[in-house]
Short mmCIF file of N, CA and C in Angstrom, two decimals:
data_model
loop_
_atom_site.label_atom_id
_atom_site.label_comp_id
_atom_site.label_asym_id
_atom_site.label_seq_id
_atom_site.Cartn_x
_atom_site.Cartn_y
_atom_site.Cartn_z
N MET Q 1 41.94 -160.64 -241.41
CA MET Q 1 40.58 -160.12 -241.48
C MET Q 1 40.04 -159.94 -240.05
N TYR Q 2 39.34 -158.86 -239.83
CA TYR Q 2 38.79 -158.53 -238.52
C TYR Q 2 37.63 -159.44 -238.16
N GLN Q 3 37.62 -159.92 -236.93
CA GLN Q 3 36.49 -160.68 -236.39
C GLN Q 3 36.06 -160.02 -235.09
N PRO Q 4 34.76 -159.83 -234.88
CA PRO Q 4 34.30 -159.22 -233.62
C PRO Q 4 34.72 -160.07 -232.43
N SER Q 5 34.99 -159.40 -231.30
CA SER Q 5 35.44 -160.12 -230.12
C SER Q 5 34.31 -160.90 -229.44
N GLU Q 6 33.08 -160.43 -229.57
CA GLU Q 6 31.91 -161.11 -228.97
C GLU Q 6 30.75 -161.04 -229.95
N PRO Q 7 29.78 -161.93 -229.80
CA PRO Q 7 28.62 -161.89 -230.71
C PRO Q 7 27.75 -160.66 -230.44
N PHE Q 8 27.04 -160.22 -231.44
CA PHE Q 8 26.16 -159.06 -231.32
C PHE Q 8 24.81 -159.53 -230.77
N SER Q 9 24.73 -159.66 -229.45
CA SER Q 9 23.54 -160.25 -228.83
C SER Q 9 22.75 -159.29 -227.95
N THR Q 10 23.21 -158.06 -227.79
CA THR Q 10 22.52 -157.09 -226.94
C THR Q 10 21.66 -156.18 -227.81
N PRO Q 11 20.32 -156.20 -227.63
CA PRO Q 11 19.48 -155.30 -228.42
C PRO Q 11 19.47 -153.90 -227.80
N VAL Q 12 19.68 -152.88 -228.63
CA VAL Q 12 19.59 -151.48 -228.20
C VAL Q 12 18.79 -150.72 -229.25
N MET Q 13 18.19 -149.62 -228.82
CA MET Q 13 17.45 -148.76 -229.74
C MET Q 13 18.39 -147.67 -230.24
N LEU Q 14 18.55 -147.55 -231.54
CA LEU Q 14 19.37 -146.48 -232.12
C LEU Q 14 18.53 -145.21 -232.15
N LEU Q 15 19.11 -144.12 -231.65
CA LEU Q 15 18.42 -142.83 -231.58
C LEU Q 15 19.18 -141.81 -232.41
N LYS Q 16 18.44 -140.93 -233.09
CA LYS Q 16 19.05 -139.86 -233.88
C LYS Q 16 18.60 -138.53 -233.28
N ALA Q 17 19.54 -137.60 -233.14
CA ALA Q 17 19.25 -136.31 -232.53
C ALA Q 17 18.60 -135.38 -233.54
N GLU Q 18 17.52 -134.74 -233.10
CA GLU Q 18 16.89 -133.67 -233.88
C GLU Q 18 16.83 -132.45 -232.99
N LYS Q 19 17.15 -131.30 -233.55
CA LYS Q 19 17.15 -130.07 -232.76
C LYS Q 19 15.81 -129.37 -232.91
N GLU Q 20 15.30 -128.90 -231.76
CA GLU Q 20 14.02 -128.21 -231.74
C GLU Q 20 14.19 -126.92 -230.97
N ASN Q 21 13.60 -125.83 -231.47
CA ASN Q 21 13.70 -124.54 -230.81
C ASN Q 21 12.54 -124.38 -229.84
N VAL Q 22 12.84 -124.36 -228.53
CA VAL Q 22 11.82 -124.21 -227.50
C VAL Q 22 12.08 -122.90 -226.77
N LYS Q 23 11.19 -121.92 -226.98
CA LYS Q 23 11.29 -120.60 -226.34
C LYS Q 23 12.66 -119.98 -226.56
N GLY Q 24 13.16 -120.07 -227.78
CA GLY Q 24 14.43 -119.45 -228.12
C GLY Q 24 15.66 -120.25 -227.76
N VAL Q 25 15.48 -121.42 -227.16
CA VAL Q 25 16.60 -122.27 -226.77
C VAL Q 25 16.56 -123.54 -227.61
N GLU Q 26 17.70 -123.86 -228.22
CA GLU Q 26 17.78 -125.08 -229.02
C GLU Q 26 17.87 -126.28 -228.10
N LYS Q 27 16.96 -127.23 -228.27
CA LYS Q 27 16.92 -128.42 -227.43
C LYS Q 27 17.04 -129.65 -228.32
N ARG Q 28 17.78 -130.65 -227.83
CA ARG Q 28 17.97 -131.89 -228.59
C ARG Q 28 16.89 -132.89 -228.21
N ILE Q 29 16.22 -133.41 -229.22
CA ILE Q 29 15.16 -134.41 -229.04
C ILE Q 29 15.65 -135.70 -229.69
N TRP Q 30 15.55 -136.84 -228.97
CA TRP Q 30 15.98 -138.13 -229.51
C TRP Q 30 14.81 -138.81 -230.20
N LYS Q 31 14.99 -139.18 -231.46
CA LYS Q 31 13.98 -139.90 -232.24
C LYS Q 31 14.45 -141.33 -232.47
N ASP Q 32 13.53 -142.30 -232.30
CA ASP Q 32 13.86 -143.71 -232.52
C ASP Q 32 14.11 -143.98 -234.00
N VAL Q 33 15.19 -144.71 -234.29
CA VAL Q 33 15.51 -145.11 -235.66
C VAL Q 33 15.17 -146.59 -235.84
N GLY Q 34 15.50 -147.41 -234.84
CA GLY Q 34 15.23 -148.83 -234.92
C GLY Q 34 16.14 -149.61 -233.99
N ILE Q 35 15.84 -150.88 -233.83
CA ILE Q 35 16.62 -151.74 -232.94
C ILE Q 35 17.82 -152.29 -233.70
N ILE Q 36 18.99 -152.25 -233.05
CA ILE Q 36 20.18 -152.87 -233.60
C ILE Q 36 20.76 -153.80 -232.55
N TYR Q 37 21.48 -154.80 -232.98
CA TYR Q 37 22.11 -155.75 -232.06
C TYR Q 37 23.60 -155.45 -232.01
N VAL Q 38 24.12 -155.35 -230.77
CA VAL Q 38 25.50 -154.90 -230.58
C VAL Q 38 26.22 -155.78 -229.57
N SER Q 39 27.52 -155.61 -229.51
CA SER Q 39 28.36 -156.12 -228.44
C SER Q 39 28.65 -154.91 -227.56
N PHE Q 40 28.21 -154.93 -226.30
CA PHE Q 40 28.26 -153.76 -225.41
C PHE Q 40 29.11 -154.08 -224.20
N LYS Q 41 30.27 -153.41 -224.07
CA LYS Q 41 31.18 -153.66 -222.95
C LYS Q 41 31.38 -152.38 -222.16
N THR Q 42 31.04 -152.39 -220.88
CA THR Q 42 31.24 -151.22 -220.04
C THR Q 42 32.56 -151.34 -219.29
N TYR Q 43 33.09 -150.20 -218.90
CA TYR Q 43 34.36 -150.17 -218.19
C TYR Q 43 34.21 -149.52 -216.82
N GLY Q 44 33.03 -149.54 -216.26
CA GLY Q 44 32.82 -148.89 -214.97
C GLY Q 44 32.70 -147.40 -215.16
N GLY Q 45 32.39 -146.72 -214.09
CA GLY Q 45 32.20 -145.28 -214.18
C GLY Q 45 33.32 -144.50 -213.53
N THR Q 46 33.46 -143.26 -213.93
CA THR Q 46 34.40 -142.35 -213.31
C THR Q 46 33.56 -141.34 -212.55
N ASP Q 47 33.76 -141.27 -211.24
CA ASP Q 47 32.96 -140.36 -210.44
C ASP Q 47 33.78 -139.14 -210.02
N THR Q 48 33.10 -137.98 -209.99
CA THR Q 48 33.73 -136.73 -209.57
C THR Q 48 32.77 -135.97 -208.68
N ASN Q 49 33.34 -135.11 -207.83
CA ASN Q 49 32.54 -134.26 -206.96
C ASN Q 49 33.08 -132.85 -207.11
N VAL Q 50 32.37 -132.00 -207.87
CA VAL Q 50 32.79 -130.63 -208.12
C VAL Q 50 31.71 -129.68 -207.62
N ASN Q 51 32.09 -128.79 -206.71
CA ASN Q 51 31.18 -127.79 -206.13
C ASN Q 51 29.92 -128.43 -205.55
N GLY Q 52 30.07 -129.57 -204.92
CA GLY Q 52 28.94 -130.24 -204.28
C GLY Q 52 28.05 -131.02 -205.23
N ILE Q 53 28.42 -131.12 -206.49
CA ILE Q 53 27.64 -131.90 -207.45
C ILE Q 53 28.41 -133.17 -207.77
N TYR Q 54 27.79 -134.30 -207.45
CA TYR Q 54 28.40 -135.61 -207.65
C TYR Q 54 27.94 -136.16 -208.99
N THR Q 55 28.89 -136.46 -209.88
CA THR Q 55 28.55 -137.01 -211.19
C THR Q 55 29.31 -138.30 -211.45
N VAL Q 56 28.68 -139.18 -212.19
CA VAL Q 56 29.30 -140.43 -212.63
C VAL Q 56 29.20 -140.48 -214.15
N VAL Q 57 30.34 -140.65 -214.80
CA VAL Q 57 30.38 -140.79 -216.25
C VAL Q 57 30.71 -142.24 -216.55
N ASP Q 58 29.75 -142.95 -217.11
CA ASP Q 58 29.90 -144.36 -217.44
C ASP Q 58 30.21 -144.48 -218.93
N THR Q 59 31.31 -145.15 -219.28
CA THR Q 59 31.68 -145.31 -220.69
C THR Q 59 31.58 -146.77 -221.10
N ALA Q 60 31.41 -146.99 -222.38
CA ALA Q 60 31.32 -148.35 -222.92
C ALA Q 60 31.85 -148.36 -224.35
N SER Q 61 32.24 -149.53 -224.80
CA SER Q 61 32.68 -149.75 -226.16
C SER Q 61 31.63 -150.60 -226.86
N VAL Q 62 31.27 -150.20 -228.07
CA VAL Q 62 30.20 -150.87 -228.80
C VAL Q 62 30.72 -151.32 -230.16
N GLU Q 63 30.42 -152.56 -230.53
CA GLU Q 63 30.70 -153.09 -231.87
C GLU Q 63 29.40 -153.60 -232.44
N THR Q 64 29.20 -153.38 -233.74
CA THR Q 64 27.98 -153.85 -234.39
C THR Q 64 28.22 -153.94 -235.89
N TRP Q 65 27.18 -154.36 -236.62
CA TRP Q 65 27.24 -154.37 -238.08
C TRP Q 65 27.28 -152.94 -238.57
N TYR Q 66 27.96 -152.71 -239.67
CA TYR Q 66 28.09 -151.37 -240.22
C TYR Q 66 26.75 -150.87 -240.75
N ARG Q 67 26.45 -149.63 -240.40
CA ARG Q 67 25.29 -148.92 -240.96
C ARG Q 67 25.71 -147.48 -241.21
N PRO Q 68 25.48 -146.95 -242.39
CA PRO Q 68 25.93 -145.58 -242.66
C PRO Q 68 25.18 -144.53 -241.85
N ASP Q 69 24.00 -144.87 -241.30
CA ASP Q 69 23.25 -143.89 -240.52
C ASP Q 69 23.69 -143.81 -239.06
N ILE Q 70 24.64 -144.63 -238.63
CA ILE Q 70 25.19 -144.52 -237.28
C ILE Q 70 26.31 -143.49 -237.34
N THR Q 71 26.09 -142.33 -236.71
CA THR Q 71 27.05 -141.22 -236.75
C THR Q 71 27.28 -140.70 -235.34
N ALA Q 72 28.13 -139.69 -235.23
CA ALA Q 72 28.43 -139.08 -233.94
C ALA Q 72 27.23 -138.31 -233.38
N GLN Q 73 26.22 -138.04 -234.19
CA GLN Q 73 25.02 -137.35 -233.72
C GLN Q 73 23.94 -138.32 -233.25
N CYS Q 74 24.31 -139.58 -233.03
CA CYS Q 74 23.37 -140.60 -232.60
C CYS Q 74 23.63 -141.00 -231.14
N ALA Q 75 22.75 -141.81 -230.63
CA ALA Q 75 22.88 -142.38 -229.29
C ALA Q 75 22.22 -143.75 -229.30
N VAL Q 76 22.43 -144.52 -228.24
CA VAL Q 76 21.74 -145.80 -228.09
C VAL Q 76 21.04 -145.82 -226.74
N ARG Q 77 19.85 -146.42 -226.71
CA ARG Q 77 19.09 -146.56 -225.47
C ARG Q 77 19.03 -148.03 -225.10
N LEU Q 78 19.45 -148.35 -223.88
CA LEU Q 78 19.40 -149.72 -223.40
C LEU Q 78 18.00 -150.08 -222.95
N GLU Q 79 17.78 -151.35 -222.65
CA GLU Q 79 16.47 -151.82 -222.21
C GLU Q 79 16.02 -151.16 -220.90
N ASP Q 80 16.99 -150.76 -220.05
CA ASP Q 80 16.63 -150.13 -218.78
C ASP Q 80 16.35 -148.63 -218.92
N GLY Q 81 16.43 -148.08 -220.13
CA GLY Q 81 16.07 -146.69 -220.38
C GLY Q 81 17.25 -145.72 -220.41
N ARG Q 82 18.45 -146.17 -220.03
CA ARG Q 82 19.62 -145.27 -220.05
C ARG Q 82 20.01 -144.96 -221.49
N ILE Q 83 20.30 -143.69 -221.76
CA ILE Q 83 20.70 -143.25 -223.08
C ILE Q 83 22.19 -142.95 -223.07
N TYR Q 84 22.93 -143.66 -223.91
CA TYR Q 84 24.37 -143.48 -224.06
C TYR Q 84 24.63 -142.71 -225.35
N GLU Q 85 25.31 -141.56 -225.27
CA GLU Q 85 25.64 -140.76 -226.44
C GLU Q 85 26.94 -141.26 -227.06
N ILE Q 86 27.02 -141.22 -228.37
CA ILE Q 86 28.23 -141.62 -229.07
C ILE Q 86 29.28 -140.52 -228.92
N ILE Q 87 30.50 -140.94 -228.55
CA ILE Q 87 31.62 -140.02 -228.39
C ILE Q 87 32.50 -140.12 -229.64
N GLY Q 88 32.77 -139.02 -230.29
CA GLY Q 88 33.68 -139.01 -231.43
C GLY Q 88 33.10 -139.66 -232.67
N ALA Q 89 33.99 -140.06 -233.55
CA ALA Q 89 33.58 -140.63 -234.83
C ALA Q 89 33.35 -142.14 -234.71
N VAL Q 90 32.49 -142.65 -235.58
CA VAL Q 90 32.24 -144.08 -235.66
C VAL Q 90 33.27 -144.68 -236.61
N GLU Q 91 33.96 -145.73 -236.16
CA GLU Q 91 35.02 -146.35 -236.96
C GLU Q 91 34.45 -147.43 -237.86
N ASN Q 92 34.64 -147.27 -239.16
CA ASN Q 92 34.28 -148.28 -240.15
C ASN Q 92 35.50 -149.19 -240.26
N ILE Q 93 35.47 -150.34 -239.61
CA ILE Q 93 36.64 -151.20 -239.47
C ILE Q 93 37.10 -151.71 -240.84
N SER Q 94 38.38 -151.48 -241.12
CA SER Q 94 39.05 -151.87 -242.37
C SER Q 94 38.38 -151.28 -243.61
N MET Q 95 37.52 -150.29 -243.44
CA MET Q 95 36.83 -149.63 -244.56
C MET Q 95 36.11 -150.64 -245.45
N ARG Q 96 35.58 -151.70 -244.85
CA ARG Q 96 34.91 -152.75 -245.62
C ARG Q 96 33.39 -152.65 -245.58
N ASN Q 97 32.85 -151.68 -244.80
CA ASN Q 97 31.40 -151.53 -244.64
C ASN Q 97 30.75 -152.81 -244.12
N GLN Q 98 31.46 -153.49 -243.21
CA GLN Q 98 30.93 -154.73 -242.64
C GLN Q 98 30.69 -154.57 -241.14
N PHE Q 99 31.68 -154.08 -240.39
CA PHE Q 99 31.57 -153.87 -238.95
C PHE Q 99 31.91 -152.43 -238.61
N CYS Q 100 31.34 -151.94 -237.51
CA CYS Q 100 31.73 -150.62 -237.01
C CYS Q 100 31.91 -150.69 -235.50
N LYS Q 101 32.67 -149.73 -235.00
CA LYS Q 101 33.02 -149.70 -233.59
C LYS Q 101 32.99 -148.25 -233.13
N PHE Q 102 32.45 -148.02 -231.91
CA PHE Q 102 32.42 -146.66 -231.37
C PHE Q 102 32.33 -146.71 -229.85
N LYS Q 103 32.63 -145.56 -229.24
CA LYS Q 103 32.55 -145.43 -227.78
C LYS Q 103 31.33 -144.60 -227.44
N VAL Q 104 30.73 -144.92 -226.30
CA VAL Q 104 29.55 -144.20 -225.83
C VAL Q 104 29.75 -143.80 -224.37
N ARG Q 105 28.97 -142.80 -223.92
CA ARG Q 105 29.03 -142.40 -222.52
C ARG Q 105 27.64 -142.05 -222.00
N TYR Q 106 27.46 -142.27 -220.69
CA TYR Q 106 26.23 -141.96 -219.99
C TYR Q 106 26.60 -141.13 -218.77
N VAL Q 107 26.00 -139.97 -218.61
CA VAL Q 107 26.32 -139.09 -217.49
C VAL Q 107 25.15 -139.08 -216.53
N GLU Q 108 25.45 -139.31 -215.24
CA GLU Q 108 24.44 -139.34 -214.21
C GLU Q 108 24.93 -138.49 -213.06
N GLY Q 109 24.06 -137.73 -212.43
CA GLY Q 109 24.53 -136.86 -211.35
C GLY Q 109 23.44 -136.57 -210.34
N SER Q 110 23.88 -136.01 -209.20
CA SER Q 110 22.95 -135.59 -208.16
C SER Q 110 23.60 -134.49 -207.35
N ALA Q 111 22.78 -133.69 -206.70
CA ALA Q 111 23.32 -132.59 -205.88
C ALA Q 111 23.43 -132.99 -204.43
#
């Protein structure tokens, strides 16, 4: 039976994407769903410099209690305000609807 590697002690705000049409351009707006407690592990960032634009992509692995409303169209916001988008599908571990696991990324850049 699966057991989480660490306790779910980090509070994050679960965000759901809603699309809004602004002057003919579709824009994604993040709406608060509620606070969830997770195990949040970062792996450092990958930095690149392309055409004079320096970017850092920070990735993390997240484990939490299973919720059917956590999907690939969601994100999580940390206490410091950084928004991490969910990458790929959310894994329902052992298909038991008890725990889920997913990867997130945060992109930061400057010119």
